[in-house]
PDB file of C-alpha atoms in Angstrom:
ATOM      1  CA  MET A 266      -0.059   0.082   0.108  1.00  0.00           C
ATOM      2  CA  SER A 267       1.142   3.475  -0.729  1.00  0.00           C
ATOM      3  CA  SER A 268       0.088   7.140  -0.130  1.00  0.00           C
ATOM      4  CA  LEU A 269       0.166  10.241  -2.289  1.00  0.00           C
ATOM      5  CA  ILE A 270       1.626  13.317  -0.579  1.00  0.00           C
ATOM      6  CA  CYS A 271       1.098  16.397  -2.583  1.00  0.00           C
ATOM      7  CA  GLY A 272       2.858  19.330  -0.863  1.00  0.00           C
ATOM      8  CA  SER A 273       6.063  21.240  -0.517  1.00  0.00           C
ATOM      9  CA  LEU A 274       9.715  20.097  -0.274  1.00  0.00           C
ATOM     10  CA  ALA A 275      11.868  22.931   1.317  1.00  0.00           C
ATOM     11  CA  PHE A 276      14.918  23.764   3.248  1.00  0.00           C
ATOM     12  CA  ASP A 277      14.290  25.400   6.578  1.00  0.00           C
ATOM     13  CA  THR A 278      16.670  27.629   8.024  1.00  0.00           C
ATOM     14  CA  ILE A 279      15.606  27.823  11.674  1.00  0.00           C
ATOM     15  CA  THR A 280      16.752  30.118  14.271  1.00  0.00           C
ATOM     16  CA  ASP A 281      15.838  30.663  18.073  1.00  0.00           C
ATOM     17  CA  PHE A 282      15.193  33.946  19.658  1.00  0.00           C
ATOM     18  CA  PRO A 283      15.588  33.747  23.306  1.00  0.00           C
ATOM     19  CA  GLY A 284      13.243  36.515  24.161  1.00  0.00           C
ATOM     20  CA  ARG A 285       9.522  37.212  23.497  1.00  0.00           C
ATOM     21  CA  PHE A 286       8.236  38.635  20.308  1.00  0.00           C
ATOM     22  CA  SER A 287       5.614  40.577  22.251  1.00  0.00           C
ATOM     23  CA  GLU A 288       8.071  42.608  24.251  1.00  0.00           C
ATOM     24  CA  HIS A 289       9.755  43.930  21.075  1.00  0.00           C
ATOM     25  CA  ILE A 290       6.545  44.690  19.081  1.00  0.00           C
ATOM     26  CA  LEU A 291       4.601  47.763  19.988  1.00  0.00           C
ATOM     27  CA  PRO A 292       1.098  47.400  19.249  1.00  0.00           C
ATOM     28  CA  ASP A 293       0.435  50.939  18.451  1.00  0.00           C
ATOM     29  CA  LYS A 294       3.512  51.022  16.132  1.00  0.00           C
ATOM     30  CA  VAL A 295       2.627  47.990  13.896  1.00  0.00           C
ATOM     31  CA  HIS A 296       1.803  50.335  10.900  1.00  0.00           C
ATOM     32  CA  MET A 297       5.575  51.388  10.870  1.00  0.00           C
ATOM     33  CA  LEU A 298       7.113  47.980  12.028  1.00  0.00           C
ATOM     34  CA  ASN A 299      10.762  47.853  11.927  1.00  0.00           C
ATOM     35  CA  VAL A 300      12.275  45.191  14.240  1.00  0.00           C
ATOM     36  CA  ALA A 301      15.421  42.820  14.393  1.00  0.00           C
ATOM     37  CA  PHE A 302      15.822  39.860  16.609  1.00  0.00           C
ATOM     38  CA  LEU A 303      19.259  38.555  17.634  1.00  0.00           C
ATOM     39  CA  VAL A 304      19.284  35.039  16.963  1.00  0.00           C
ATOM     40  CA  PRO A 305      22.365  33.270  18.510  1.00  0.00           C
ATOM     41  CA  THR A 306      21.577  29.764  17.026  1.00  0.00           C
ATOM     42  CA  LEU A 307      21.073  28.794  13.314  1.00  0.00           C
ATOM     43  CA  ARG A 308      20.679  25.518  11.400  1.00  0.00           C
ATOM     44  CA  ARG A 309      19.488  24.242   8.177  1.00  0.00           C
ATOM     45  CA  GLU A 310      17.180  21.271   8.097  1.00  0.00           C
ATOM     46  CA  PHE A 311      15.178  19.292   5.518  1.00  0.00           C
ATOM     47  CA  GLY A 312      11.565  20.417   5.514  1.00  0.00           C
ATOM     48  CA  GLY A 313       8.541  21.289   3.423  1.00  0.00           C
ATOM     49  CA  CYS A 314       5.181  19.747   4.354  1.00  0.00           C
ATOM     50  CA  ALA A 315       5.238  16.930   1.909  1.00  0.00           C
ATOM     51  CA  GLY A 316       8.841  15.741   3.046  1.00  0.00           C
ATOM     52  CA  ASN A 317       7.817  16.090   6.866  1.00  0.00           C
ATOM     53  CA  ILE A 318       4.634  14.136   6.427  1.00  0.00           C
ATOM     54  CA  ALA A 319       6.283  11.630   4.333  1.00  0.00           C
ATOM     55  CA  TYR A 320       9.094  11.170   7.025  1.00  0.00           C
ATOM     56  CA  GLY A 321       6.397  10.456   9.751  1.00  0.00           C
ATOM     57  CA  MET A 322       4.554   7.923   7.482  1.00  0.00           C
ATOM     58  CA  LYS A 323       8.076   6.186   6.550  1.00  0.00           C
ATOM     59  CA  LEU A 324       8.794   5.880  10.380  1.00  0.00           C
ATOM     60  CA  LEU A 325       5.585   3.976  10.816  1.00  0.00           C
ATOM     61  CA  GLY A 326       6.439   1.490   8.012  1.00  0.00           C
ATOM     62  CA  GLY A 327       4.206   3.391   5.429  1.00  0.00           C
ATOM     63  CA  GLU A 328       5.144   3.952   1.725  1.00  0.00           C
ATOM     64  CA  PRO A 329       4.666   7.608   0.922  1.00  0.00           C
ATOM     65  CA  ARG A 330       5.006   8.861  -2.615  1.00  0.00           C
ATOM     66  CA  ILE A 331       5.666  12.284  -2.723  1.00  0.00           C
ATOM     67  CA  VAL A 332       4.474  14.795  -5.582  1.00  0.00           C
ATOM     68  CA  ALA A 333       6.567  17.865  -5.542  1.00  0.00           C
ATOM     69  CA  ALA A 334       9.103  19.953  -7.009  1.00  0.00           C
ATOM     70  CA  LEU A 335      12.652  20.796  -6.136  1.00  0.00           C
ATOM     71  CA  GLY A 336      14.987  23.545  -7.518  1.00  0.00           C
ATOM     72  CA  ALA A 337      18.537  23.300  -9.027  1.00  0.00           C
ATOM     73  CA  ASP A 338      19.987  23.309  -5.451  1.00  0.00           C
ATOM     74  CA  GLY A 339      18.012  20.221  -4.672  1.00  0.00           C
ATOM     75  CA  LEU A 340      20.417  17.442  -4.954  1.00  0.00           C
ATOM     76  CA  ASP A 341      21.014  17.251  -1.108  1.00  0.00           C
ATOM     77  CA  TYR A 342      17.157  16.528  -0.646  1.00  0.00           C
ATOM     78  CA  GLU A 343      17.259  13.917  -3.482  1.00  0.00           C
ATOM     79  CA  VAL A 344      20.093  12.081  -1.730  1.00  0.00           C
ATOM     80  CA  ARG A 345      18.082  12.316   1.691  1.00  0.00           C
ATOM     81  CA  LEU A 346      15.038  10.742   0.196  1.00  0.00           C
ATOM     82  CA  ASP A 347      17.132   7.966  -1.307  1.00  0.00           C
ATOM     83  CA  ARG A 348      18.594   7.172   2.017  1.00  0.00           C
ATOM     84  CA  LEU A 349      15.139   7.142   3.562  1.00  0.00           C
ATOM     85  CA  ASN A 350      13.984   4.993   0.878  1.00  0.00           C
ATOM     86  CA  ILE A 351      11.154   7.369   0.157  1.00  0.00           C
ATOM     87  CA  SER A 352      10.288   7.447  -3.717  1.00  0.00           C
ATOM     88  CA  ARG A 353      11.079  10.536  -5.518  1.00  0.00           C
ATOM     89  CA  GLU A 354       9.936   9.182  -8.909  1.00  0.00           C
ATOM     90  CA  HIS A 355       7.157  11.934  -8.838  1.00  0.00           C
ATOM     91  CA  VAL A 356       9.425  14.657  -7.730  1.00  0.00           C
ATOM     92  CA  HIS A 357       9.849  17.437 -10.434  1.00  0.00           C
ATOM     93  CA  VAL A 358      13.194  19.269 -10.715  1.00  0.00           C
ATOM     94  CA  VAL A 359      13.117  22.770 -11.919  1.00  0.00           C
ATOM     95  CA  PRO A 360      16.676  23.794 -13.145  1.00  0.00           C
ATOM     96  CA  THR A 361      15.845  27.338 -13.238  1.00  0.00           C
ATOM     97  CA  ALA A 362      14.491  27.847  -9.694  1.00  0.00           C
ATOM     98  CA  HIS A 363      15.766  27.468  -6.212  1.00  0.00           C
ATOM     99  CA  THR A 364      14.130  24.865  -3.897  1.00  0.00           C
ATOM    100  CA  ALA A 365      11.511  26.396  -1.591  1.00  0.00           C
ATOM    101  CA  GLN A 366      13.016  27.992   1.463  1.00  0.00           C
ATOM    102  CA  ALA A 367      11.666  28.814   4.917  1.00  0.00           C
ATOM    103  CA  HIS A 368      13.269  31.006   7.232  1.00  0.00           C
ATOM    104  CA  ILE A 369      11.874  30.541  10.739  1.00  0.00           C
ATOM    105  CA  ILE A 370      12.409  32.456  13.904  1.00  0.00           C
ATOM    106  CA  THR A 371      10.947  30.891  17.202  1.00  0.00           C
ATOM    107  CA  ASP A 372      10.767  32.775  20.498  1.00  0.00           C
ATOM    108  CA  ARG A 373      10.912  31.515  23.976  1.00  0.00           C
ATOM    109  CA  ASP A 374       7.113  30.994  23.848  1.00  0.00           C
ATOM    110  CA  ASN A 375       7.325  28.830  20.762  1.00  0.00           C
ATOM    111  CA  ASN A 376       5.604  31.594  18.650  1.00  0.00           C
ATOM    112  CA  GLN A 377       7.081  31.713  15.296  1.00  0.00           C
ATOM    113  CA  ILE A 378       7.820  34.277  12.346  1.00  0.00           C
ATOM    114  CA  THR A 379       8.243  32.737   9.019  1.00  0.00           C
ATOM    115  CA  ALA A 380       9.620  34.230   5.749  1.00  0.00           C
ATOM    116  CA  PHE A 381       8.917  31.735   3.021  1.00  0.00           C
ATOM    117  CA  HIS A 382      10.361  31.630  -0.651  1.00  0.00           C
ATOM    118  CA  PRO A 383       8.410  29.459  -2.945  1.00  0.00           C
ATOM    119  CA  GLY A 384      10.921  28.961  -5.680  1.00  0.00           C
ATOM    120  CA  ALA A 385      10.535  25.416  -7.446  1.00  0.00           C
ATOM    121  CA  MET A 386       7.382  24.951  -5.538  1.00  0.00           C
ATOM    122  CA  SER A 387       5.591  27.324  -7.858  1.00  0.00           C
ATOM    123  CA  HIS A 388       6.178  24.895 -10.615  1.00  0.00           C
ATOM    124  CA  ALA A 389       4.731  21.698  -8.622  1.00  0.00           C
ATOM    125  CA  HIS A 390       1.655  21.779 -10.939  1.00  0.00           C
ATOM    126  CA  GLU A 391       3.819  20.551 -13.800  1.00  0.00           C
ATOM    127  CA  GLN A 392       3.886  17.350 -11.922  1.00  0.00           C
ATOM    128  CA  PRO A 393       0.690  15.624 -12.251  1.00  0.00           C
ATOM    129  CA  VAL A 394      -0.710  13.114  -9.769  1.00  0.00           C
ATOM    130  CA  PRO A 395       0.090   9.415 -10.926  1.00  0.00           C
ATOM    131  CA  THR A 396      -2.953   7.240 -11.381  1.00  0.00           C
ATOM    132  CA  ASN A 397      -1.098   3.998 -11.923  1.00  0.00           C
ATOM    133  CA  ILE A 398       0.969   3.299  -8.941  1.00  0.00           C
ATOM    134  CA  GLY A 399      -1.784   1.741  -6.631  1.00  0.00           C
ATOM    135  CA  ALA A 400      -1.955   4.462  -4.111  1.00  0.00           C
ATOM    136  CA  HIS A 401      -4.918   4.042  -1.694  1.00  0.00           C
ATOM    137  CA  ILE A 402      -5.006   7.433  -0.212  1.00  0.00           C
ATOM    138  CA  GLY A 403      -3.785  11.012  -0.643  1.00  0.00           C
ATOM    139  CA  ILE A 404      -3.290  14.390   0.987  1.00  0.00           C
ATOM    140  CA  ILE A 405      -3.362  17.883  -0.459  1.00  0.00           C
ATOM    141  CA  ALA A 406      -0.681  19.754   1.878  1.00  0.00           C
ATOM    142  CA  PRO A 407       0.432  23.398   1.348  1.00  0.00           C
ATOM    143  CA  ASP A 408       2.059  23.814  -1.867  1.00  0.00           C
ATOM    144  CA  GLY A 409       1.935  25.979  -5.241  1.00  0.00           C
ATOM    145  CA  ARG A 410      -1.363  27.332  -5.732  1.00  0.00           C
ATOM    146  CA  GLN A 411      -1.907  25.847  -8.939  1.00  0.00           C
ATOM    147  CA  ALA A 412      -0.562  22.801  -7.816  1.00  0.00           C
ATOM    148  CA  MET A 413      -3.085  22.293  -5.078  1.00  0.00           C
ATOM    149  CA  LEU A 414      -5.960  23.167  -7.322  1.00  0.00           C
ATOM    150  CA  ASP A 415      -4.771  20.856 -10.093  1.00  0.00           C
ATOM    151  CA  HIS A 416      -3.874  17.976  -7.731  1.00  0.00           C
ATOM    152  CA  ALA A 417      -7.160  17.912  -5.875  1.00  0.00           C
ATOM    153  CA  SER A 418      -9.196  17.865  -9.015  1.00  0.00           C
ATOM    154  CA  GLN A 419      -6.984  14.890 -10.322  1.00  0.00           C
ATOM    155  CA  MET A 420      -7.172  13.035  -7.024  1.00  0.00           C
ATOM    156  CA  ALA A 421     -11.013  13.510  -7.185  1.00  0.00           C
ATOM    157  CA  ALA A 422     -11.262  12.504 -10.927  1.00  0.00           C
ATOM    158  CA  CYS A 423      -9.722   9.271 -10.329  1.00  0.00           C
ATOM    159  CA  GLY A 424     -11.632   8.322  -7.216  1.00  0.00           C
ATOM    160  CA  MET A 425      -8.659   8.706  -4.603  1.00  0.00           C
ATOM    161  CA  PRO A 426      -9.886   9.653  -1.171  1.00  0.00           C
ATOM    162  CA  PHE A 427      -7.728  12.559   0.193  1.00  0.00           C
ATOM    163  CA  VAL A 428      -7.288  14.773   3.221  1.00  0.00           C
ATOM    164  CA  PHE A 429      -7.416  18.646   2.181  1.00  0.00           C
ATOM    165  CA  ASP A 430      -4.901  20.180   4.495  1.00  0.00           C
ATOM    166  CA  PRO A 431      -4.447  23.944   3.306  1.00  0.00           C
ATOM    167  CA  GLY A 432      -2.189  24.964   6.252  1.00  0.00           C
ATOM    168  CA  GLN A 433      -0.624  28.170   5.740  1.00  0.00           C
ATOM    169  CA  GLY A 434      -1.710  28.124   1.944  1.00  0.00           C
ATOM    170  CA  LEU A 435      -5.057  28.696   2.798  1.00  0.00           C
ATOM    171  CA  PRO A 436      -5.248  32.530   2.425  1.00  0.00           C
ATOM    172  CA  MET A 437      -4.331  31.881  -1.384  1.00  0.00           C
ATOM    173  CA  PHE A 438      -8.001  30.805  -1.958  1.00  0.00           C
ATOM    174  CA  ASP A 439     -11.232  32.584  -1.993  1.00  0.00           C
ATOM    175  CA  GLY A 440     -14.585  31.112  -0.437  1.00  0.00           C
ATOM    176  CA  THR A 441     -15.615  29.518  -3.847  1.00  0.00           C
ATOM    177  CA  GLU A 442     -12.242  27.592  -4.212  1.00  0.00           C
ATOM    178  CA  LEU A 443     -12.276  26.440  -0.745  1.00  0.00           C
ATOM    179  CA  ARG A 444     -15.736  24.899  -1.236  1.00  0.00           C
ATOM    180  CA  ASP A 445     -14.737  23.324  -4.313  1.00  0.00           C
ATOM    181  CA  PHE A 446     -11.718  21.724  -2.335  1.00  0.00           C
ATOM    182  CA  ILE A 447     -14.301  20.609   0.385  1.00  0.00           C
ATOM    183  CA  GLU A 448     -16.699  18.981  -2.023  1.00  0.00           C
ATOM    184  CA  GLN A 449     -13.937  17.108  -3.779  1.00  0.00           C
ATOM    185  CA  ALA A 450     -12.085  15.867  -0.437  1.00  0.00           C
ATOM    186  CA  THR A 451     -12.898  13.080   1.788  1.00  0.00           C
ATOM    187  CA  TRP A 452     -11.385  14.593   5.131  1.00  0.00           C
ATOM    188  CA  VAL A 453     -10.470  18.138   6.047  1.00  0.00           C
ATOM    189  CA  ALA A 454      -7.594  18.982   8.615  1.00  0.00           C
ATOM    190  CA  VAL A 455      -6.869  22.444   9.746  1.00  0.00           C
ATOM    191  CA  ASN A 456      -5.501  24.132  12.910  1.00  0.00           C
ATOM    192  CA  ASP A 457      -7.788  26.304  15.176  1.00  0.00           C
ATOM    193  CA  TYR A 458      -6.790  29.460  13.512  1.00  0.00           C
ATOM    194  CA  GLU A 459      -7.059  27.931   9.979  1.00  0.00           C
ATOM    195  CA  ALA A 460     -10.736  26.712  10.906  1.00  0.00           C
ATOM    196  CA  ALA A 461     -11.675  30.201  11.764  1.00  0.00           C
ATOM    197  CA  MET A 462     -10.613  31.358   8.459  1.00  0.00           C
ATOM    198  CA  LEU A 463     -12.114  28.419   6.669  1.00  0.00           C
ATOM    199  CA  VAL A 464     -15.647  29.221   8.268  1.00  0.00           C
ATOM    200  CA  GLU A 465     -15.240  32.896   7.400  1.00  0.00           C
ATOM    201  CA  ARG A 466     -14.460  32.505   3.728  1.00  0.00           C
ATOM    202  CA  THR A 467     -16.737  29.502   2.683  1.00  0.00           C
ATOM    203  CA  GLY A 468     -19.752  30.761   5.039  1.00  0.00           C
ATOM    204  CA  TRP A 469     -20.022  27.381   6.311  1.00  0.00           C
ATOM    205  CA  SER A 470     -19.857  26.225   9.930  1.00  0.00           C
ATOM    206  CA  LEU A 471     -17.589  23.422  10.784  1.00  0.00           C
ATOM    207  CA  HIS A 472     -20.692  20.996  11.253  1.00  0.00           C
ATOM    208  CA  GLU A 473     -21.895  22.038   7.693  1.00  0.00           C
ATOM    209  CA  VAL A 474     -18.129  21.324   6.383  1.00  0.00           C
ATOM    210  CA  ALA A 475     -18.616  18.061   8.119  1.00  0.00           C
ATOM    211  CA  GLN A 476     -21.725  17.194   6.224  1.00  0.00           C
ATOM    212  CA  ARG A 477     -19.877  17.200   3.130  1.00  0.00           C
ATOM    213  CA  VAL A 478     -16.710  15.109   3.997  1.00  0.00           C
ATOM    214  CA  HIS A 479     -16.226  12.100   6.347  1.00  0.00           C
ATOM    215  CA  SER A 480     -14.643  14.055   8.967  1.00  0.00           C
ATOM    216  CA  VAL A 481     -12.990  17.419   9.938  1.00  0.00           C
ATOM    217  CA  VAL A 482     -10.059  17.783  12.241  1.00  0.00           C
ATOM    218  CA  VAL A 483      -9.248  20.812  14.155  1.00  0.00           C
ATOM    219  CA  THR A 484      -5.804  20.522  15.792  1.00  0.00           C
ATOM    220  CA  LYS A 485      -5.103  22.628  18.941  1.00  0.00           C
ATOM    221  CA  GLY A 486      -1.524  21.803  19.803  1.00  0.00           C
ATOM    222  CA  ALA A 487      -0.919  20.420  23.269  1.00  0.00           C
ATOM    223  CA  LEU A 488      -4.663  20.680  23.917  1.00  0.00           C
ATOM    224  CA  GLY A 489      -5.467  17.766  21.107  1.00  0.00           C
ATOM    225  CA  CYS A 490      -7.830  18.168  18.570  1.00  0.00           C
ATOM    226  CA  ASP A 491     -11.622  18.253  17.603  1.00  0.00           C
ATOM    227  CA  VAL A 492     -13.209  15.856  15.119  1.00  0.00           C
ATOM    228  CA  TYR A 493     -16.414  16.811  13.699  1.00  0.00           C
ATOM    229  CA  GLU A 494     -18.609  13.983  11.800  1.00  0.00           C
ATOM    230  CA  GLN A 495     -21.755  14.850  10.630  1.00  0.00           C
ATOM    231  CA  GLU A 496     -23.787  15.812  13.764  1.00  0.00           C
ATOM    232  CA  LYS A 497     -20.871  14.598  15.984  1.00  0.00           C
ATOM    233  CA  HIS A 498     -18.137  16.474  17.843  1.00  0.00           C
ATOM    234  CA  ILE A 499     -15.405  14.381  19.399  1.00  0.00           C
ATOM    235  CA  HIS A 500     -12.478  15.799  21.493  1.00  0.00           C
ATOM    236  CA  VAL A 501      -9.225  13.732  21.352  1.00  0.00           C
ATOM    237  CA  PRO A 502      -7.012  14.951  24.264  1.00  0.00           C
ATOM    238  CA  GLY A 503      -3.454  15.687  23.437  1.00  0.00           C
ATOM    239  CA  LEU A 504      -0.227  14.031  24.896  1.00  0.00           C
ATOM    240  CA  GLN A 505       2.195  15.361  27.297  1.00  0.00           C
ATOM    241  CA  ALA A 506       5.777  15.766  25.546  1.00  0.00           C
ATOM    242  CA  THR A 507       8.677  14.727  27.210  1.00  0.00           C
ATOM    243  CA  ALA A 508      10.419  18.013  26.431  1.00  0.00           C
ATOM    244  CA  VAL A 509       9.486  21.014  24.363  1.00  0.00           C
ATOM    245  CA  VAL A 510      12.329  21.634  22.086  1.00  0.00           C
ATOM    246  CA  ASP A 511      11.078  22.948  18.597  1.00  0.00           C
ATOM    247  CA  PRO A 512       7.353  23.131  17.314  1.00  0.00           C
ATOM    248  CA  THR A 513       8.649  23.165  13.628  1.00  0.00           C
ATOM    249  CA  GLY A 514       6.955  20.405  11.790  1.00  0.00           C
ATOM    250  CA  CYS A 515       4.660  19.068  14.744  1.00  0.00           C
ATOM    251  CA  GLY A 516       1.670  19.530  12.451  1.00  0.00           C
ATOM    252  CA  ASP A 517       3.182  17.509   9.664  1.00  0.00           C
ATOM    253  CA  ALA A 518       4.201  14.942  12.001  1.00  0.00           C
ATOM    254  CA  PHE A 519       0.631  14.583  13.280  1.00  0.00           C
ATOM    255  CA  ARG A 520      -0.406  14.246   9.611  1.00  0.00           C
ATOM    256  CA  GLY A 521       1.948  11.514   8.828  1.00  0.00           C
ATOM    257  CA  GLY A 522       0.579   9.600  11.855  1.00  0.00           C
ATOM    258  CA  LEU A 523      -3.035  10.443  10.675  1.00  0.00           C
ATOM    259  CA  LEU A 524      -2.552   9.576   7.077  1.00  0.00           C
ATOM    260  CA  TRP A 525      -0.979   6.062   7.988  1.00  0.00           C
ATOM    261  CA  ALA A 526      -3.799   5.228  10.375  1.00  0.00           C
ATOM    262  CA  LEU A 527      -6.453   6.268   7.662  1.00  0.00           C
ATOM    263  CA  GLU A 528      -4.810   3.943   5.358  1.00  0.00           C
ATOM    264  CA  GLN A 529      -5.229   1.204   7.830  1.00  0.00           C
ATOM    265  CA  GLY A 530      -8.900   2.024   8.120  1.00  0.00           C
ATOM    266  CA  TRP A 531      -8.869   3.472  11.558  1.00  0.00           C
ATOM    267  CA  THR A 532     -11.638   5.979  12.508  1.00  0.00           C
ATOM    268  CA  MET A 533     -10.679   9.730  12.453  1.00  0.00           C
ATOM    269  CA  ALA A 534     -10.472   9.881  16.178  1.00  0.00           C
ATOM    270  CA  ASP A 535      -8.077   6.941  16.530  1.00  0.00           C
ATOM    271  CA  ALA A 536      -6.139   8.303  13.720  1.00  0.00           C
ATOM    272  CA  CYS A 537      -5.719  11.717  15.481  1.00  0.00           C
ATOM    273  CA  LYS A 538      -4.443   9.966  18.739  1.00  0.00           C
ATOM    274  CA  LEU A 539      -1.628   8.173  16.696  1.00  0.00           C
ATOM    275  CA  GLY A 540      -1.152  11.782  15.133  1.00  0.00           C
ATOM    276  CA  ASN A 541      -0.763  13.063  18.798  1.00  0.00           C
ATOM    277  CA  VAL A 542       1.750  10.413  19.461  1.00  0.00           C
ATOM    278  CA  LEU A 543       3.988  11.492  16.544  1.00  0.00           C
ATOM    279  CA  GLY A 544       3.498  15.282  17.341  1.00  0.00           C
ATOM    280  CA  ALA A 545       4.505  14.859  20.830  1.00  0.00           C
ATOM    281  CA  CYS A 546       7.712  12.889  19.813  1.00  0.00           C
ATOM    282  CA  LYS A 547       8.575  15.523  17.277  1.00  0.00           C
ATOM    283  CA  ILE A 548       8.267  18.551  19.413  1.00  0.00           C
ATOM    284  CA  ALA A 549      11.002  17.187  21.756  1.00  0.00           C
ATOM    285  CA  SER A 550      13.655  17.155  18.778  1.00  0.00           C
ATOM    286  CA  ALA A 551      15.164  19.954  17.101  1.00  0.00           C
ATOM    287  CA  GLY A 552      14.084  20.283  13.381  1.00  0.00           C
ATOM    288  CA  PRO A 553      11.081  18.648  11.396  1.00  0.00           C
ATOM    289  CA  GLN A 554      12.845  15.601  10.442  1.00  0.00           C
ATOM    290  CA  ASN A 555      15.191  14.505  13.411  1.00  0.00           C
ATOM    291  CA  TYR A 556      12.938  12.730  15.669  1.00  0.00           C
ATOM    292  CA  SER A 557      12.913   8.921  15.801  1.00  0.00           C
ATOM    293  CA  LEU A 558      10.550   6.192  16.688  1.00  0.00           C
ATOM    294  CA  ASN A 559       9.190   3.231  14.928  1.00  0.00           C
ATOM    295  CA  ARG A 560       5.791   1.762  14.719  1.00  0.00           C
ATOM    296  CA  ASP A 561       6.159  -0.632  17.722  1.00  0.00           C
ATOM    297  CA  GLU A 562       7.107   2.187  19.875  1.00  0.00           C
ATOM    298  CA  ALA A 563       4.342   4.608  18.476  1.00  0.00           C
ATOM    299  CA  LEU A 564       1.785   1.858  19.209  1.00  0.00           C
ATOM    300  CA  ARG A 565       3.048   1.307  22.611  1.00  0.00           C
ATOM    301  CA  ARG A 566       2.741   5.015  23.472  1.00  0.00           C
ATOM    302  CA  PHE A 567      -0.805   4.951  21.936  1.00  0.00           C
ATOM    303  CA  GLN A 568      -1.772   2.057  24.083  1.00  0.00           C
ATOM    304  CA  SER A 569      -0.278   3.637  27.224  1.00  0.00           C
ATOM    305  CA  GLU A 570      -2.266   6.842  26.785  1.00  0.00           C
ATOM    306  CA  TYR A 571      -5.391   5.897  25.040  1.00  0.00           C
ATOM    307  CA  GLY A 572      -5.896   2.106  25.161  1.00  0.00           C
ATOM    308  CA  THR A 573      -5.452  -0.711  22.738  1.00  0.00           C
ATOM    309  CA  PRO A 574      -4.938   0.760  19.151  1.00  0.00           C
ATOM    310  CA  PRO A 575      -7.018  -0.625  16.355  1.00  0.00           C
ATOM    311  CA  ALA A 576      -5.919  -3.763  14.190  1.00  0.00           C
ATOM    312  CA  GLN A 577      -3.391  -3.055  11.342  1.00  0.00           C
ATOM    313  CA  ARG A 578      -3.850  -4.251   7.793  1.00  0.00           C
ATOM    314  CA  PRO A 579      -1.963  -7.238   6.892  1.00  0.00           C
ATOM    315  CA  MET A 580       1.447  -6.575   5.161  1.00  0.00           C
ATOM    316  CA  ASP A 581       1.219  -6.960   1.300  1.00  0.00           C
TER     317      ASP A 581
END
């Protein structure tokens, strides 16, 4: 079994600000903002939503197939995917662009400011969704605007169930486009801020969105997440992390667990529990793709926190 992951591949430049943004930004001066943050640490990591989600799925024994774009400077990422045994057959290389790059500053309260250069990501639509590789499930994660539109319609056209996960790409779309995404999707996953924006732009409540898909997931960080299914509202409590080191990529780790569990046929509530396990593991590690656990470890943590996990599909 394999899963299609449509989204970005990027290099993340991650820095830590030991103070608080709120102490350096004056509310009455935001119209003429001019601030600088001294960041004593700096590291470059492999990132991007597709890469991060695929990493989490692979740790659980899944077979992610990434549909994305890299730039002329993306050789290091290609080598990394090969080492992780993650297929890059459907990764498009754009020789005239840089690989997408995120520059992230995290303050002591885990608030983040990010500057993002899309680069090759803007060409991701040039790589269509493959329809002949036996993938059972997919996800539309943040990517180039046209890629998200095209890949969603291509998945819907071939009957592939998929998660619509607009993330930080949500503001690129108006209400009509977001309603179209929802009508094509099988599940919707957003954080609480994105949920409010989704409701405002579509004019649909979360319960109304849930009437059009199997379920809607609203993540709330350490507080867990809420699942909306038809008329039901289920709260899934979060997990206590062993340490809070770096929030970068936690949402993607969650989605890696979520997608693997949905592929196994788990309910959305149980899939969220496994997502919480991966998210709690990731936040205790610096960088989006440096945490380590295997399926057995993840299922043991699931059992200790939530009870016996559902059955897994037999291995092919």
